[in-house]
């Protein structure tokens, strides 16, 4: 995280705020304004009522308004050049699935152990936890951290992101969805009559939220995938009070046990679809905290969920696209790229195909649509996406303007819309009815935006600057741009 902050500083993507700010709504409002402007990520160094040295960072996975650096924070998080494009980031994540996983390297200690608080010393209220939105049920300590959980037989260690609400100095609560991996592991412990050991890692390696948000299959360890991605094992160290290992350089680590039966009300909270539903929240399991360890001058990262674009749409949406792409390729479908348009709040996914996909597969559009739906809607990656758009790869799926153009000009009303019946869904999808939230099933649709079969493999020439004028004319215009009077 420290190296990441320095890298962001070098390219003007971080703004240190030394003026005192209030954790009660002000921090959340500043961060939200930064998301909406594409302003640098705010690093808060003085928080009202919090001892000096405790810091907070938001919008680490936000997008930038700087030309050529739109996805710089995401790219740097994943070890890529800051000017990397969306398809390049997705390809890097998808390609890593073909590499051999590399297990973490256990080290005796690390910076995360510079301060160790146990027993009566342990106090979560020392952290600069924000009350993010007006109307949130409480302060949310985890919105961009990673929960470590392990199956009782130790054959599966899961790293995942789920929101966690602060209750008091040593208890928390948060969503533990039964169809998510943390819910599955929690049930394993509950079936044995035991509380589930957990560790909450805040401010680990910047790539971790993108892997924690990636819908890898059950029984696949995110830490091993991350090792394969980078070509070396991540350094981890043993927790103080639970039998789990955490990234050694983490800013903050919270340890304890997730109760097998004790529940309290959690929420409401403004969420990634861009809405804040009222009400009293729902009962969720209680996290009992047994240890708090942290670096000197620790940094607490947090996300401000809401209308796009924020970390739910980048750290979840971009890895989700990579997993969709990888799953199609594993099934022999020649997809060339995938993207969850950031402005769609993870409710759309666009999949691109080469112009000659019919020749490669030997069948027509109807068969392709059916296969894509059966593969993706049955997968964990496709569970939360209710609308798929299939387009030719002359369209950049990460360019929303191009995608809207392709949808408008290539998808026929009615016949270009293929509905699928009762499919698995994320209960936080915005338009679900109450009964669909409970059953976690809904209807889904694929929009066929592929060039009509009558067009064949040769698409008409697109009329834009890059494609409709000779190269020498383009070069002349670009060379003389300032001479024409443009800045």
mmCIF file of C-alpha atoms in Angstrom, residues 178-357:
data_model
loop_
_atom_site.group_PDB
_atom_site.id
_atom_site.type_symbol
_atom_site.label_atom_id
_atom_site.label_comp_id
_atom_site.label_asym_id
_atom_site.label_seq_id
_atom_site.Cartn_x
_atom_site.Cartn_y
_atom_site.Cartn_z
ATOM 1 C CA UNK A 178 -25.481 -17.966 1.899
ATOM 2 C CA UNK A 179 -24.736 -18.100 -1.850
ATOM 3 C CA UNK A 180 -21.404 -16.291 -1.433
ATOM 4 C CA UNK A 181 -18.218 -18.079 -0.422
ATOM 5 C CA UNK A 182 -18.035 -16.519 3.042
ATOM 6 C CA UNK A 183 -21.587 -17.750 3.680
ATOM 7 C CA UNK A 184 -20.699 -21.236 2.485
ATOM 8 C CA UNK A 185 -17.676 -21.453 4.805
ATOM 9 C CA UNK A 186 -19.640 -19.966 7.707
ATOM 10 C CA UNK A 187 -22.216 -22.729 7.257
ATOM 11 C CA UNK A 188 -19.469 -25.391 7.377
ATOM 12 C CA UNK A 189 -18.391 -24.114 10.810
ATOM 13 C CA UNK A 190 -21.984 -23.703 11.966
ATOM 14 C CA UNK A 191 -22.767 -27.304 10.964
ATOM 15 C CA UNK A 192 -19.952 -28.352 13.304
ATOM 16 C CA UNK A 193 -21.447 -26.226 16.089
ATOM 17 C CA UNK A 194 -18.558 -23.727 16.052
ATOM 18 C CA UNK A 195 -17.997 -20.039 15.417
ATOM 19 C CA UNK A 196 -15.960 -19.256 12.303
ATOM 20 C CA UNK A 197 -12.450 -17.804 12.758
ATOM 21 C CA UNK A 198 -11.908 -14.735 10.572
ATOM 22 C CA UNK A 199 -9.390 -12.018 9.829
ATOM 23 C CA UNK A 200 -10.299 -8.696 8.247
ATOM 24 C CA UNK A 201 -7.424 -7.208 6.240
ATOM 25 C CA UNK A 202 -7.597 -3.467 5.602
ATOM 26 C CA UNK A 203 -4.988 -1.917 3.339
ATOM 27 C CA UNK A 204 -3.305 -5.031 2.015
ATOM 28 C CA UNK A 205 -1.549 -5.209 -1.353
ATOM 29 C CA UNK A 206 -3.538 -3.033 -3.798
ATOM 30 C CA UNK A 207 -4.333 -6.012 -6.053
ATOM 31 C CA UNK A 208 -6.138 -7.856 -3.256
ATOM 32 C CA UNK A 209 -9.526 -6.071 -3.569
ATOM 33 C CA UNK A 210 -9.582 -6.910 -7.273
ATOM 34 C CA UNK A 211 -9.018 -10.592 -6.543
ATOM 35 C CA UNK A 212 -11.379 -10.541 -3.553
ATOM 36 C CA UNK A 213 -13.979 -9.093 -5.915
ATOM 37 C CA UNK A 214 -13.255 -11.663 -8.634
ATOM 38 C CA UNK A 215 -15.815 -14.491 -8.730
ATOM 39 C CA UNK A 216 -13.338 -17.352 -8.723
ATOM 40 C CA UNK A 217 -14.935 -20.786 -8.283
ATOM 41 C CA UNK A 218 -15.444 -22.352 -4.865
ATOM 42 C CA UNK A 219 -12.403 -24.170 -3.430
ATOM 43 C CA UNK A 220 -10.031 -21.929 -5.400
ATOM 44 C CA UNK A 221 -7.770 -19.847 -3.149
ATOM 45 C CA UNK A 222 -7.538 -16.187 -4.145
ATOM 46 C CA UNK A 223 -4.058 -15.971 -2.620
ATOM 47 C CA UNK A 224 -2.814 -18.756 -4.924
ATOM 48 C CA UNK A 225 -4.374 -17.091 -7.980
ATOM 49 C CA UNK A 226 -2.696 -13.808 -7.022
ATOM 50 C CA UNK A 227 0.638 -15.612 -6.733
ATOM 51 C CA UNK A 228 0.181 -17.022 -10.224
ATOM 52 C CA UNK A 229 -0.803 -13.605 -11.536
ATOM 53 C CA UNK A 230 2.367 -11.941 -10.242
ATOM 54 C CA UNK A 231 4.640 -14.952 -10.657
ATOM 55 C CA UNK A 232 5.615 -15.065 -6.973
ATOM 56 C CA UNK A 233 3.948 -15.979 -3.709
ATOM 57 C CA UNK A 234 2.449 -13.239 -1.565
ATOM 58 C CA UNK A 235 4.112 -12.874 1.850
ATOM 59 C CA UNK A 236 1.736 -13.768 4.700
ATOM 60 C CA UNK A 237 2.161 -14.073 8.440
ATOM 61 C CA UNK A 238 0.302 -15.853 11.230
ATOM 62 C CA UNK A 239 -2.507 -14.106 13.102
ATOM 63 C CA UNK A 240 -2.272 -13.547 16.848
ATOM 64 C CA UNK A 241 -5.499 -15.159 18.084
ATOM 65 C CA UNK A 242 -6.885 -17.253 15.216
ATOM 66 C CA UNK A 243 -5.305 -19.939 13.043
ATOM 67 C CA UNK A 244 -5.230 -17.870 9.855
ATOM 68 C CA UNK A 245 -2.567 -16.092 7.827
ATOM 69 C CA UNK A 246 -2.767 -12.528 6.522
ATOM 70 C CA UNK A 247 -0.679 -10.362 4.167
ATOM 71 C CA UNK A 248 2.400 -9.302 6.116
ATOM 72 C CA UNK A 249 2.401 -5.711 4.848
ATOM 73 C CA UNK A 250 -1.279 -5.029 5.617
ATOM 74 C CA UNK A 251 -2.034 -1.654 7.164
ATOM 75 C CA UNK A 252 -4.624 -3.010 9.631
ATOM 76 C CA UNK A 253 -5.690 -6.540 10.622
ATOM 77 C CA UNK A 254 -8.736 -7.364 12.752
ATOM 78 C CA UNK A 255 -9.063 -10.908 14.108
ATOM 79 C CA UNK A 256 -11.851 -12.822 15.783
ATOM 80 C CA UNK A 257 -14.783 -15.182 15.373
ATOM 81 C CA UNK A 258 -17.997 -14.900 13.375
ATOM 82 C CA UNK A 259 -20.805 -16.185 15.591
ATOM 83 C CA UNK A 260 -22.633 -19.314 14.542
ATOM 84 C CA UNK A 261 -25.985 -18.092 15.899
ATOM 85 C CA UNK A 262 -25.839 -14.571 17.393
ATOM 86 C CA UNK A 263 -27.323 -11.902 15.127
ATOM 87 C CA UNK A 264 -28.030 -8.177 15.220
ATOM 88 C CA UNK A 265 -29.575 -5.735 12.759
ATOM 89 C CA UNK A 266 -27.251 -4.592 9.988
ATOM 90 C CA UNK A 267 -27.857 -1.701 7.594
ATOM 91 C CA UNK A 268 -29.356 -0.034 5.725
ATOM 92 C CA UNK A 269 -26.544 1.314 3.550
ATOM 93 C CA UNK A 270 -26.287 3.137 0.234
ATOM 94 C CA UNK A 271 -25.270 0.485 -2.291
ATOM 95 C CA UNK A 272 -23.509 -0.058 -5.624
ATOM 96 C CA UNK A 273 -26.655 0.146 -7.774
ATOM 97 C CA UNK A 274 -26.859 3.812 -6.803
ATOM 98 C CA UNK A 275 -29.773 3.651 -4.380
ATOM 99 C CA UNK A 276 -30.212 3.918 -0.618
ATOM 100 C CA UNK A 277 -33.200 1.906 0.497
ATOM 101 C CA UNK A 278 -34.574 2.867 3.902
ATOM 102 C CA UNK A 279 -35.873 0.554 6.572
ATOM 103 C CA UNK A 280 -34.384 -0.995 9.654
ATOM 104 C CA UNK A 281 -31.928 -3.343 8.004
ATOM 105 C CA UNK A 282 -31.798 -7.108 8.365
ATOM 106 C CA UNK A 283 -30.382 -9.452 10.994
ATOM 107 C CA UNK A 284 -26.848 -10.631 10.249
ATOM 108 C CA UNK A 285 -24.214 -12.606 12.228
ATOM 109 C CA UNK A 286 -21.987 -10.868 14.779
ATOM 110 C CA UNK A 287 -18.194 -10.639 14.429
ATOM 111 C CA UNK A 288 -16.518 -10.856 17.863
ATOM 112 C CA UNK A 289 -13.065 -9.258 17.704
ATOM 113 C CA UNK A 290 -10.131 -10.700 19.652
ATOM 114 C CA UNK A 291 -7.161 -8.738 18.255
ATOM 115 C CA UNK A 292 -6.272 -5.560 16.388
ATOM 116 C CA UNK A 293 -2.846 -5.178 14.781
ATOM 117 C CA UNK A 294 -1.633 -2.318 12.608
ATOM 118 C CA UNK A 295 1.322 -0.504 11.104
ATOM 119 C CA UNK A 296 2.650 2.779 12.414
ATOM 120 C CA UNK A 297 0.507 5.594 10.932
ATOM 121 C CA UNK A 298 -1.934 3.069 9.423
ATOM 122 C CA UNK A 299 -4.130 3.799 6.425
ATOM 123 C CA UNK A 300 -7.778 2.653 6.495
ATOM 124 C CA UNK A 301 -9.139 2.337 2.927
ATOM 125 C CA UNK A 302 -12.837 2.813 2.324
ATOM 126 C CA UNK A 303 -15.202 2.974 -0.635
ATOM 127 C CA UNK A 304 -18.303 5.135 -0.970
ATOM 128 C CA UNK A 305 -20.860 2.916 -2.664
ATOM 129 C CA UNK A 306 -23.358 4.673 -4.914
ATOM 130 C CA UNK A 307 -23.885 5.766 -8.477
ATOM 131 C CA UNK A 308 -21.019 4.849 -10.814
ATOM 132 C CA UNK A 309 -18.102 4.981 -10.878
ATOM 133 C CA UNK A 310 -16.666 3.684 -7.587
ATOM 134 C CA UNK A 311 -14.829 0.589 -6.370
ATOM 135 C CA UNK A 312 -17.858 -1.698 -6.567
ATOM 136 C CA UNK A 313 -17.832 -1.065 -10.297
ATOM 137 C CA UNK A 314 -14.063 -1.332 -10.791
ATOM 138 C CA UNK A 315 -12.776 -3.811 -8.189
ATOM 139 C CA UNK A 316 -15.829 -6.031 -8.696
ATOM 140 C CA UNK A 317 -16.876 -5.272 -12.262
ATOM 141 C CA UNK A 318 -13.495 -5.487 -14.000
ATOM 142 C CA UNK A 319 -12.401 -8.832 -12.458
ATOM 143 C CA UNK A 320 -15.929 -10.106 -13.053
ATOM 144 C CA UNK A 321 -15.483 -9.358 -16.753
ATOM 145 C CA UNK A 322 -12.192 -11.268 -16.725
ATOM 146 C CA UNK A 323 -13.879 -14.301 -15.199
ATOM 147 C CA UNK A 324 -16.725 -14.177 -17.742
ATOM 148 C CA UNK A 325 -14.143 -14.089 -20.530
ATOM 149 C CA UNK A 326 -12.135 -16.959 -19.061
ATOM 150 C CA UNK A 327 -15.212 -19.153 -18.604
ATOM 151 C CA UNK A 328 -16.330 -18.702 -22.207
ATOM 152 C CA UNK A 329 -12.847 -19.517 -23.500
ATOM 153 C CA UNK A 330 -12.684 -22.615 -21.294
ATOM 154 C CA UNK A 331 -15.877 -23.813 -23.009
ATOM 155 C CA UNK A 332 -14.457 -23.220 -26.492
ATOM 156 C CA UNK A 333 -16.349 -19.997 -27.220
ATOM 157 C CA UNK A 334 -13.980 -17.591 -29.067
ATOM 158 C CA UNK A 335 -14.751 -14.437 -27.068
ATOM 159 C CA UNK A 336 -12.113 -11.736 -27.544
ATOM 160 C CA UNK A 337 -12.928 -9.465 -24.612
ATOM 161 C CA UNK A 338 -15.480 -8.694 -21.927
ATOM 162 C CA UNK A 339 -16.405 -5.648 -19.898
ATOM 163 C CA UNK A 340 -18.974 -4.557 -17.343
ATOM 164 C CA UNK A 341 -19.652 -0.977 -18.456
ATOM 165 C CA UNK A 342 -18.756 1.074 -15.400
ATOM 166 C CA UNK A 343 -21.750 3.368 -15.864
ATOM 167 C CA UNK A 344 -24.151 0.392 -15.702
ATOM 168 C CA UNK A 345 -23.440 -0.268 -12.013
ATOM 169 C CA UNK A 346 -22.587 -3.904 -12.804
ATOM 170 C CA UNK A 347 -26.026 -4.512 -14.351
ATOM 171 C CA UNK A 348 -24.645 -4.961 -17.902
ATOM 172 C CA UNK A 349 -21.864 -7.101 -19.273
ATOM 173 C CA UNK A 350 -20.595 -6.776 -22.844
ATOM 174 C CA UNK A 351 -18.880 -9.716 -24.553
ATOM 175 C CA UNK A 352 -17.037 -9.242 -27.860
ATOM 176 C CA UNK A 353 -16.482 -11.750 -30.659
ATOM 177 C CA UNK A 354 -14.366 -11.757 -33.834
ATOM 178 C CA UNK A 355 -16.162 -11.092 -37.098
ATOM 179 C CA UNK A 356 -15.499 -14.666 -38.226
ATOM 180 C CA UNK A 357 -16.969 -16.367 -35.132
#
